[in-house]
Coordinates of N, CA and C in Angstrom, one line a residue:
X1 N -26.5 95.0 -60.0 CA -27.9 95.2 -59.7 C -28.2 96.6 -59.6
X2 N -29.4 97.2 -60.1 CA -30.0 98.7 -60.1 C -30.9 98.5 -58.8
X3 N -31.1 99.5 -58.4 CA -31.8 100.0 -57.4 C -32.7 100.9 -57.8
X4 N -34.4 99.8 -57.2 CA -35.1 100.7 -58.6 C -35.6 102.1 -57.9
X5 N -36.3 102.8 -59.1 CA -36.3 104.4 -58.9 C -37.5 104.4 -58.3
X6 N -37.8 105.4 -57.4 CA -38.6 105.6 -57.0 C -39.3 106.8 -58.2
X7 N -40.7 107.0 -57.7 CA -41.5 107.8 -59.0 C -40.9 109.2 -58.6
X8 N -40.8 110.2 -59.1 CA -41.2 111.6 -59.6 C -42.2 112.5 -59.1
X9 N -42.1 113.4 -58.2 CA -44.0 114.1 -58.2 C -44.3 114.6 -59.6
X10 N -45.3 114.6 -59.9 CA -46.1 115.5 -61.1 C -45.5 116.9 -60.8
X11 N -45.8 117.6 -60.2 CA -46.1 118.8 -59.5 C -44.7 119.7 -59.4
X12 N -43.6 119.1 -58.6 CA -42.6 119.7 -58.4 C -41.2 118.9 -58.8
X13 N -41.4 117.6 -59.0 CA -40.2 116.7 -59.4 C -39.5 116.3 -58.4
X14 N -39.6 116.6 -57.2 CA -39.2 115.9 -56.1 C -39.2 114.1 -56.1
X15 N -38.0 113.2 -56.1 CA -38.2 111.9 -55.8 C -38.9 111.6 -54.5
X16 N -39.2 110.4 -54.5 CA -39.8 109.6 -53.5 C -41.5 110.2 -53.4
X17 N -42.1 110.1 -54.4 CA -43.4 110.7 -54.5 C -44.4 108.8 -54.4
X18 N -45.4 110.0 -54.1 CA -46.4 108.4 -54.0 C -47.9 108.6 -55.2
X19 N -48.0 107.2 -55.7 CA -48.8 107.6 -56.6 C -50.4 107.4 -55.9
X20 N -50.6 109.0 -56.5 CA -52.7 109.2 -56.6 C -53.6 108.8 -57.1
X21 N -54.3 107.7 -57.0 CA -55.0 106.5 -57.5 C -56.0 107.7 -58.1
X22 N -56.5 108.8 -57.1 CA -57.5 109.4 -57.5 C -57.2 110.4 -58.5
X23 N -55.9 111.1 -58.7 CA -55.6 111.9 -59.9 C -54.9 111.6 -60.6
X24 N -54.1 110.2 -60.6 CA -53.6 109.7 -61.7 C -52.2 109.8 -61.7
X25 N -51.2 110.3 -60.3 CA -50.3 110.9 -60.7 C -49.8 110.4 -59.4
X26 N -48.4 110.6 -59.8 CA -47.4 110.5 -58.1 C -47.3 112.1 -57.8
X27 N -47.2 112.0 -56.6 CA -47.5 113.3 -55.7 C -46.4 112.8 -54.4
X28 N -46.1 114.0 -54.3 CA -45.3 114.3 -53.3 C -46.0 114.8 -51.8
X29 N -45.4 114.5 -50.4 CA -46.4 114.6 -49.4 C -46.3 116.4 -49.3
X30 N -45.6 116.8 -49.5 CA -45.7 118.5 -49.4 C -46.4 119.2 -50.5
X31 N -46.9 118.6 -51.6 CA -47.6 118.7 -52.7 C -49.1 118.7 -52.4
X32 N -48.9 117.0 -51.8 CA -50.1 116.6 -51.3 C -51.1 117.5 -50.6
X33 N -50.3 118.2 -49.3 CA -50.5 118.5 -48.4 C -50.9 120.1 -48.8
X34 N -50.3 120.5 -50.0 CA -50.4 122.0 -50.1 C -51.7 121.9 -51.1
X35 N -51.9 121.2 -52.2 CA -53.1 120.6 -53.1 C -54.7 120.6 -52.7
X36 N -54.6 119.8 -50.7 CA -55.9 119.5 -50.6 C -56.2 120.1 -48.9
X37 N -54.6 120.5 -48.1 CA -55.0 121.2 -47.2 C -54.1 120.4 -45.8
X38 N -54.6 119.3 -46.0 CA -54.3 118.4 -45.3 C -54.1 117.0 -45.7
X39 N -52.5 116.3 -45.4 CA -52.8 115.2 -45.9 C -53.9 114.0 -46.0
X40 N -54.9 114.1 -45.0 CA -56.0 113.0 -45.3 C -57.1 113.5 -45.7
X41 N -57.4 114.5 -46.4 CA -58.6 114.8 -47.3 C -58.0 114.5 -48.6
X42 N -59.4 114.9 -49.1 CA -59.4 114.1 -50.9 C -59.1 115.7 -51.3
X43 N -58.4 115.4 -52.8 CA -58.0 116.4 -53.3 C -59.4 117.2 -54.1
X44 N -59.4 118.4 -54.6 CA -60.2 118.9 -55.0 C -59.8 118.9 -56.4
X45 N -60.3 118.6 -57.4 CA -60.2 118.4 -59.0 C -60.9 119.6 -59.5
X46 N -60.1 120.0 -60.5 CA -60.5 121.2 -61.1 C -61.3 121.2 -61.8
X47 N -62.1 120.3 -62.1 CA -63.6 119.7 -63.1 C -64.4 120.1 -61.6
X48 N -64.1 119.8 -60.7 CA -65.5 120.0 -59.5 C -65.3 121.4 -59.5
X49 N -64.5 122.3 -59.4 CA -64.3 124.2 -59.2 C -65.0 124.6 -59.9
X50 N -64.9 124.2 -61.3 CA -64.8 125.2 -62.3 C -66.6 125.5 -62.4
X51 N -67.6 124.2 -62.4 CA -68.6 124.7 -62.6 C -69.7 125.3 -61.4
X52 N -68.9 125.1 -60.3 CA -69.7 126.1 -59.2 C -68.8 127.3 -59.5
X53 N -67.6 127.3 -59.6 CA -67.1 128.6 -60.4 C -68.2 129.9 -61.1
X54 N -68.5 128.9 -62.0 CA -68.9 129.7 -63.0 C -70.2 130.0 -62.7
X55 N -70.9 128.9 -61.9 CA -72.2 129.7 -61.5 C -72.2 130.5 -60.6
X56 N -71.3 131.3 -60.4 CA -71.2 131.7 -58.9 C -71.0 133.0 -59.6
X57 N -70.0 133.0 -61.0 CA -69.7 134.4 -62.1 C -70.5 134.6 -62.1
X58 N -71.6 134.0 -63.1 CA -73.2 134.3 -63.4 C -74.1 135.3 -62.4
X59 N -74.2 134.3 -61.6 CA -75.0 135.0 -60.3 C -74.4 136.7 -60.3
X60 N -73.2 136.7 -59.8 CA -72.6 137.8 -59.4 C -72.5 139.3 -60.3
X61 N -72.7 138.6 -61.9 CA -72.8 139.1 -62.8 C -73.8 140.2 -63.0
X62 N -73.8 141.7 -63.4 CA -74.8 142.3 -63.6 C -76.0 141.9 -65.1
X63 N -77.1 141.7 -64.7 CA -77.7 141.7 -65.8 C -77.3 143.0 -67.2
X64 N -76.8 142.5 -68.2 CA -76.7 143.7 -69.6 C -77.5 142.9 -70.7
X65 N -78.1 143.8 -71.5 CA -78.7 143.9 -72.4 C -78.1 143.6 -73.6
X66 N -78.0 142.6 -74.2 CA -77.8 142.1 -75.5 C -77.9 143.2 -76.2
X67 N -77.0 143.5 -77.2 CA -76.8 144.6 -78.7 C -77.7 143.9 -79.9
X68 N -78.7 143.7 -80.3 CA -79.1 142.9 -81.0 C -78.4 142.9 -82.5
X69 N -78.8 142.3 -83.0 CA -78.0 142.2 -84.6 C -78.6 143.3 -85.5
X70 N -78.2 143.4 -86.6 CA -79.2 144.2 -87.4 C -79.6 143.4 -88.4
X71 N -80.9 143.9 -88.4 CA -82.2 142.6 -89.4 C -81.3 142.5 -90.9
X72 N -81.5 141.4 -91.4 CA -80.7 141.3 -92.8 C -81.9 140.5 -93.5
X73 N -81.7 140.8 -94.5 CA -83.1 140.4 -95.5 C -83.3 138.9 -95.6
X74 N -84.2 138.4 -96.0 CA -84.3 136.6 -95.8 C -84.7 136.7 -97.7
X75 N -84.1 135.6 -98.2 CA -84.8 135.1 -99.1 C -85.9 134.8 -99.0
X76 N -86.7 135.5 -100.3 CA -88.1 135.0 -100.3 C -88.4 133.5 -100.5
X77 N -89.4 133.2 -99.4 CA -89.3 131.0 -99.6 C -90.9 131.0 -100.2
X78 N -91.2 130.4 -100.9 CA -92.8 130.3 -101.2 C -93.1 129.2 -100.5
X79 N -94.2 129.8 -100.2 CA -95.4 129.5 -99.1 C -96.2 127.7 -99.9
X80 N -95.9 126.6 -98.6 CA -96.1 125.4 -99.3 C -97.6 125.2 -100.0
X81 N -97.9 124.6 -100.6 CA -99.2 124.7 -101.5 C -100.3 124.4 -100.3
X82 N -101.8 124.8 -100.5 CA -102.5 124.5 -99.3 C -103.2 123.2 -99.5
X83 N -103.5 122.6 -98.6 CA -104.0 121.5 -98.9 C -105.7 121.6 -99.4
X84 N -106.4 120.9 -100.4 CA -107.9 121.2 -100.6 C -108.8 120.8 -99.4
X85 N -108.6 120.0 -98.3 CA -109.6 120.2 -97.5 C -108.7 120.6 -96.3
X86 N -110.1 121.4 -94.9 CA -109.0 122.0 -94.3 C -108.8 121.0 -93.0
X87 N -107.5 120.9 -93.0 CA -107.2 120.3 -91.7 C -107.9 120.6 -90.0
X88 N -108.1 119.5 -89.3 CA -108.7 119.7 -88.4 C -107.7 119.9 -87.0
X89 N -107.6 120.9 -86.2 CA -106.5 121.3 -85.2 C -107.1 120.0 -84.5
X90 N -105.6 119.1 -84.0 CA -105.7 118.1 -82.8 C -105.8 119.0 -81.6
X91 N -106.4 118.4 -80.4 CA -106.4 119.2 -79.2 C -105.1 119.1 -78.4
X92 N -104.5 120.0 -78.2 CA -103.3 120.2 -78.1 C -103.5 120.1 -76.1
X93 N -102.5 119.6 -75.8 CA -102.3 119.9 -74.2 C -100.9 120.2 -73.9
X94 N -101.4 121.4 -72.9 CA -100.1 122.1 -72.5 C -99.0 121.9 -71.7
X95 N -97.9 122.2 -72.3 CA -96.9 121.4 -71.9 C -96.3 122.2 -70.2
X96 N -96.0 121.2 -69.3 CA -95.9 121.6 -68.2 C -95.3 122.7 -67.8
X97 N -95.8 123.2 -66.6 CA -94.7 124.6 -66.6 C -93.3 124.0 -65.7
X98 N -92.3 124.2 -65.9 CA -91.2 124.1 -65.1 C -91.3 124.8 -63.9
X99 N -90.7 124.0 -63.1 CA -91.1 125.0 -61.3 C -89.9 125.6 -61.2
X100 N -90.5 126.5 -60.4 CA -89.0 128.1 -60.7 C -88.1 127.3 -59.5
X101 N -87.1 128.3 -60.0 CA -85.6 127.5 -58.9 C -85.4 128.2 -57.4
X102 N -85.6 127.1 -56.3 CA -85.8 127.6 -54.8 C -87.4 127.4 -54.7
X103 N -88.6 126.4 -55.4 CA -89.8 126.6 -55.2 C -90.1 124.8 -54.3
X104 N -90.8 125.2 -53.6 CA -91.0 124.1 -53.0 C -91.7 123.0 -53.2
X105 N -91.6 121.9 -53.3 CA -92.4 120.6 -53.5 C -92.3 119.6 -52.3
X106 N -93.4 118.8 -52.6 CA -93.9 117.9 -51.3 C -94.1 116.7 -52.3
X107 N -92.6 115.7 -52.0 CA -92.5 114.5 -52.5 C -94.0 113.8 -52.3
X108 N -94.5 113.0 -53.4 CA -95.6 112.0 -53.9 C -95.3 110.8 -52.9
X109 N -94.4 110.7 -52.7 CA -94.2 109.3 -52.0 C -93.4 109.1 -50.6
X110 N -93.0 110.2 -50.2 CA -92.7 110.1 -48.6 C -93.6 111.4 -48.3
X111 N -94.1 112.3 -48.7 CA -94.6 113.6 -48.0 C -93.9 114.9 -47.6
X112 N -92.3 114.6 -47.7 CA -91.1 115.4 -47.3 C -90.9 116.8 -48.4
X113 N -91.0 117.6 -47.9 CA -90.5 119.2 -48.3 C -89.1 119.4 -48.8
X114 N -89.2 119.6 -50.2 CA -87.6 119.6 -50.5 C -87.8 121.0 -51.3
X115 N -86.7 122.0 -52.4 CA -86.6 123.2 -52.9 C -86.0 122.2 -54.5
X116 N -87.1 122.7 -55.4 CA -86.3 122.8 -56.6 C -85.1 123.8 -57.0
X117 N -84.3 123.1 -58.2 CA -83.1 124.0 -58.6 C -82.7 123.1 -59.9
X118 N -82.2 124.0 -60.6 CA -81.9 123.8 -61.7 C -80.7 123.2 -61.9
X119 N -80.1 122.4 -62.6 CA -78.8 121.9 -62.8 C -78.0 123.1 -63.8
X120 N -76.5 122.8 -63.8 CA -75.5 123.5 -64.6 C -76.4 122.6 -66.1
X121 N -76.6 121.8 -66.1 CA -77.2 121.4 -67.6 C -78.6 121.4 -67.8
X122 N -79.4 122.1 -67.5 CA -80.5 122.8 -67.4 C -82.2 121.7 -67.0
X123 N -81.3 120.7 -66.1 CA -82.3 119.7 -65.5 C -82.7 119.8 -63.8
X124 N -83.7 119.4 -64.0 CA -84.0 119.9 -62.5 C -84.0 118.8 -61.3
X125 N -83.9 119.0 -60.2 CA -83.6 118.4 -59.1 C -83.7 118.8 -57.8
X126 N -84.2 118.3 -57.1 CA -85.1 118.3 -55.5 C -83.8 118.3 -54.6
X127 N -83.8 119.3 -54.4 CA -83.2 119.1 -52.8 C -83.6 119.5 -51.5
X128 N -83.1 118.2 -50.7 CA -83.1 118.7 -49.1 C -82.5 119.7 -48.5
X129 N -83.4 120.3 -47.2 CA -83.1 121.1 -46.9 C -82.1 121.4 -46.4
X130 N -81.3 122.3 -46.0 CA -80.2 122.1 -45.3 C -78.6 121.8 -45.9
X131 N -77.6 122.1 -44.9 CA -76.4 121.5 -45.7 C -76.2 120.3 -44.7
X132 N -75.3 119.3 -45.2 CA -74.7 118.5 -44.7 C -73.0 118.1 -44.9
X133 N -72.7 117.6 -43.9 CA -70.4 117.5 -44.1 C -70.5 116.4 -45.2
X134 N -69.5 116.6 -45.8 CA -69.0 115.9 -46.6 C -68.8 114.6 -46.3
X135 N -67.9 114.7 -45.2 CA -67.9 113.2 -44.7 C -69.0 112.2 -44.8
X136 N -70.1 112.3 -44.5 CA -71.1 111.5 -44.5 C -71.8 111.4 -45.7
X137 N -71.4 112.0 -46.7 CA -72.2 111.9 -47.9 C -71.3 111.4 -48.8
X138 N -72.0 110.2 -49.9 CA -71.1 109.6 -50.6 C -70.8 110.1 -52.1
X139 N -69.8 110.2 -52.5 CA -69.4 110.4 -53.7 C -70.1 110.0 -54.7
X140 N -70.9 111.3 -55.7 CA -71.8 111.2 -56.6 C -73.0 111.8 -56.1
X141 N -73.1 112.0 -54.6 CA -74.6 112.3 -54.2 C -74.3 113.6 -53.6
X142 N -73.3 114.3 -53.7 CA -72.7 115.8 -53.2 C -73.0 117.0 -53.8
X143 N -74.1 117.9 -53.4 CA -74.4 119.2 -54.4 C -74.1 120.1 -53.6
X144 N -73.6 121.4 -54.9 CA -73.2 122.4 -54.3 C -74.7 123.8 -54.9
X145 N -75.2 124.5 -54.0 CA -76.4 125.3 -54.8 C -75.7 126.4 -54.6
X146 N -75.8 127.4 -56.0 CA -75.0 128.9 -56.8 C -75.6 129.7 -55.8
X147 N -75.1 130.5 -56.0 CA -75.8 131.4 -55.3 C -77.2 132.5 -56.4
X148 N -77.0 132.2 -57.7 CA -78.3 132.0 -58.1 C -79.3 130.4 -58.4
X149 N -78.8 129.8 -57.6 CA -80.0 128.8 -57.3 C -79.9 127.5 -58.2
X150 N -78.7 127.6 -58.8 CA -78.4 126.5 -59.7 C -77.5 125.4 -59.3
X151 N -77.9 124.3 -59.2 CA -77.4 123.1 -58.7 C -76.1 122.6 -59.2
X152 N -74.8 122.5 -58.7 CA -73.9 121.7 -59.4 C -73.4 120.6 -58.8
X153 N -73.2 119.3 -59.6 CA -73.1 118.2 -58.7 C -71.3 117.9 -58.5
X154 N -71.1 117.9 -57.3 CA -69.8 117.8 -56.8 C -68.9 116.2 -56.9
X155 N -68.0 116.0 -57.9 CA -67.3 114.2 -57.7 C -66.4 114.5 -56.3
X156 N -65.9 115.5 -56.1 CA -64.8 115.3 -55.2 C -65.1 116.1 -53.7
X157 N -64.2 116.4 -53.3 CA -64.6 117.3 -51.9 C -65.0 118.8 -52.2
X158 N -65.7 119.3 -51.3 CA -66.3 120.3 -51.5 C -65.0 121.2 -50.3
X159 N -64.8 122.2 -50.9 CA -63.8 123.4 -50.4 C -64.2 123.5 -48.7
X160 N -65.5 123.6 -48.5 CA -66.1 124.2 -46.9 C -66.1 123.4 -46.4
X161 N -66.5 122.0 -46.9 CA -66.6 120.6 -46.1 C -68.1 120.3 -46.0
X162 N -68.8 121.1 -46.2 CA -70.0 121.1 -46.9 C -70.8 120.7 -47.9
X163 N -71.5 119.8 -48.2 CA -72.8 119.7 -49.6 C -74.3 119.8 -49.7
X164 N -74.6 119.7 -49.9 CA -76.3 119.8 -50.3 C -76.6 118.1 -50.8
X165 N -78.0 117.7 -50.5 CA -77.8 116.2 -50.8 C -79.7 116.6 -51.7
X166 N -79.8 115.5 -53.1 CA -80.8 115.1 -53.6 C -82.0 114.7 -52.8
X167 N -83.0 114.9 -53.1 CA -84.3 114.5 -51.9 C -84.1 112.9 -52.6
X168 N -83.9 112.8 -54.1 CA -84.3 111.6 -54.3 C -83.8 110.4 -54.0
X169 N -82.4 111.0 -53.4 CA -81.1 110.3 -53.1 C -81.5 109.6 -51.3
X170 N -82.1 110.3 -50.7 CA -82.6 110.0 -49.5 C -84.6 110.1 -49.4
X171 N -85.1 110.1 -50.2 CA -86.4 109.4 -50.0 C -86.6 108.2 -49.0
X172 N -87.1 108.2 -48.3 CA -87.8 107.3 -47.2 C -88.7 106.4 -47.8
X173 N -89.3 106.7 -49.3 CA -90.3 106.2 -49.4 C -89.8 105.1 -50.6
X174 N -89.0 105.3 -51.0 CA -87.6 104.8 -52.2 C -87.1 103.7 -52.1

């Protein structure tokens, strides 16, 4: 009779590892423990870093001036035939302005004061004021704001133990 094997850590290959429902992998408790800080917090996934990461580069970044290209000639295109009678301009209406990022709005339907901000994918979204612990906020509804004012939404734990939460996610009026 064999004696079955216990798993492998990912990480360092130590036996007697336990498997990570949430990263997919057997992990070892010294692994564990070095990974997320402490064995009973959630680990931090490198998909949640990387894009507060990067807005955090941005921000920090000096503004520089683009080298523009040098103009290169266009083929000449002819101009489409005109039509014999002249078209009549529709009345055009103007397309909304986007509200700048950190600008304040007063929800339509509870009356509550939240700050726009911009998403890492260039959508916008209301947040409450304030931070709040991780703990009490549920997975999916955790934001982290750049320090230029760009929202990124957090799947896992946030490093401080801190998030920022959606107005729309806690509307009263919802």
């Amino acid at each position: 009779m064999t004696t079955p094997v216990s798993p492998v850590c990912a990480a360092c290959e130590t036996p007697g590892a336990e498997w990570s429902a949430l990263l997919g992998m057997p992990l070892c408790a010294a692994c564990t423990t070095v990974a997320t800080g402490t064995p009973d917090r959630e680990p931090v996934r490198l998909g949640d870093i990387l894009p507060v990461t990067a807005a955090a580069l941005r921000a920090s970044a000096p503004a520089t001036p683009r080298a523009s290209a040098p103009a290169t000639p266009r083929a000449s295109i002819p101009a489409p035939p005109r039509a014999s009678a002249p078209v009549t301009p529709i009345a055009s209406i103007p397309a909304p302005r986007p509200p700048r990022s950190g600008s304040v709005m007063t929800c339509r339907f509870c009356g509550a004061r939240a700050r726009w901000h911009r998403t890492v994918h260039g959508r916008w979204v209301a947040m409450e004021p304030g931070e709040r612990p991780v703990a009490g906020v549920p997975r999916g509804e955790r934001w982290y704001v750049a320090g230029d004012g760009t929202a990124v939404q957090l799947r896992g734990a946030v490093p401080s133990g801190t998030c920022r939460v959606s107005h729309f996610s806690v509307c009263a009026a919802r």
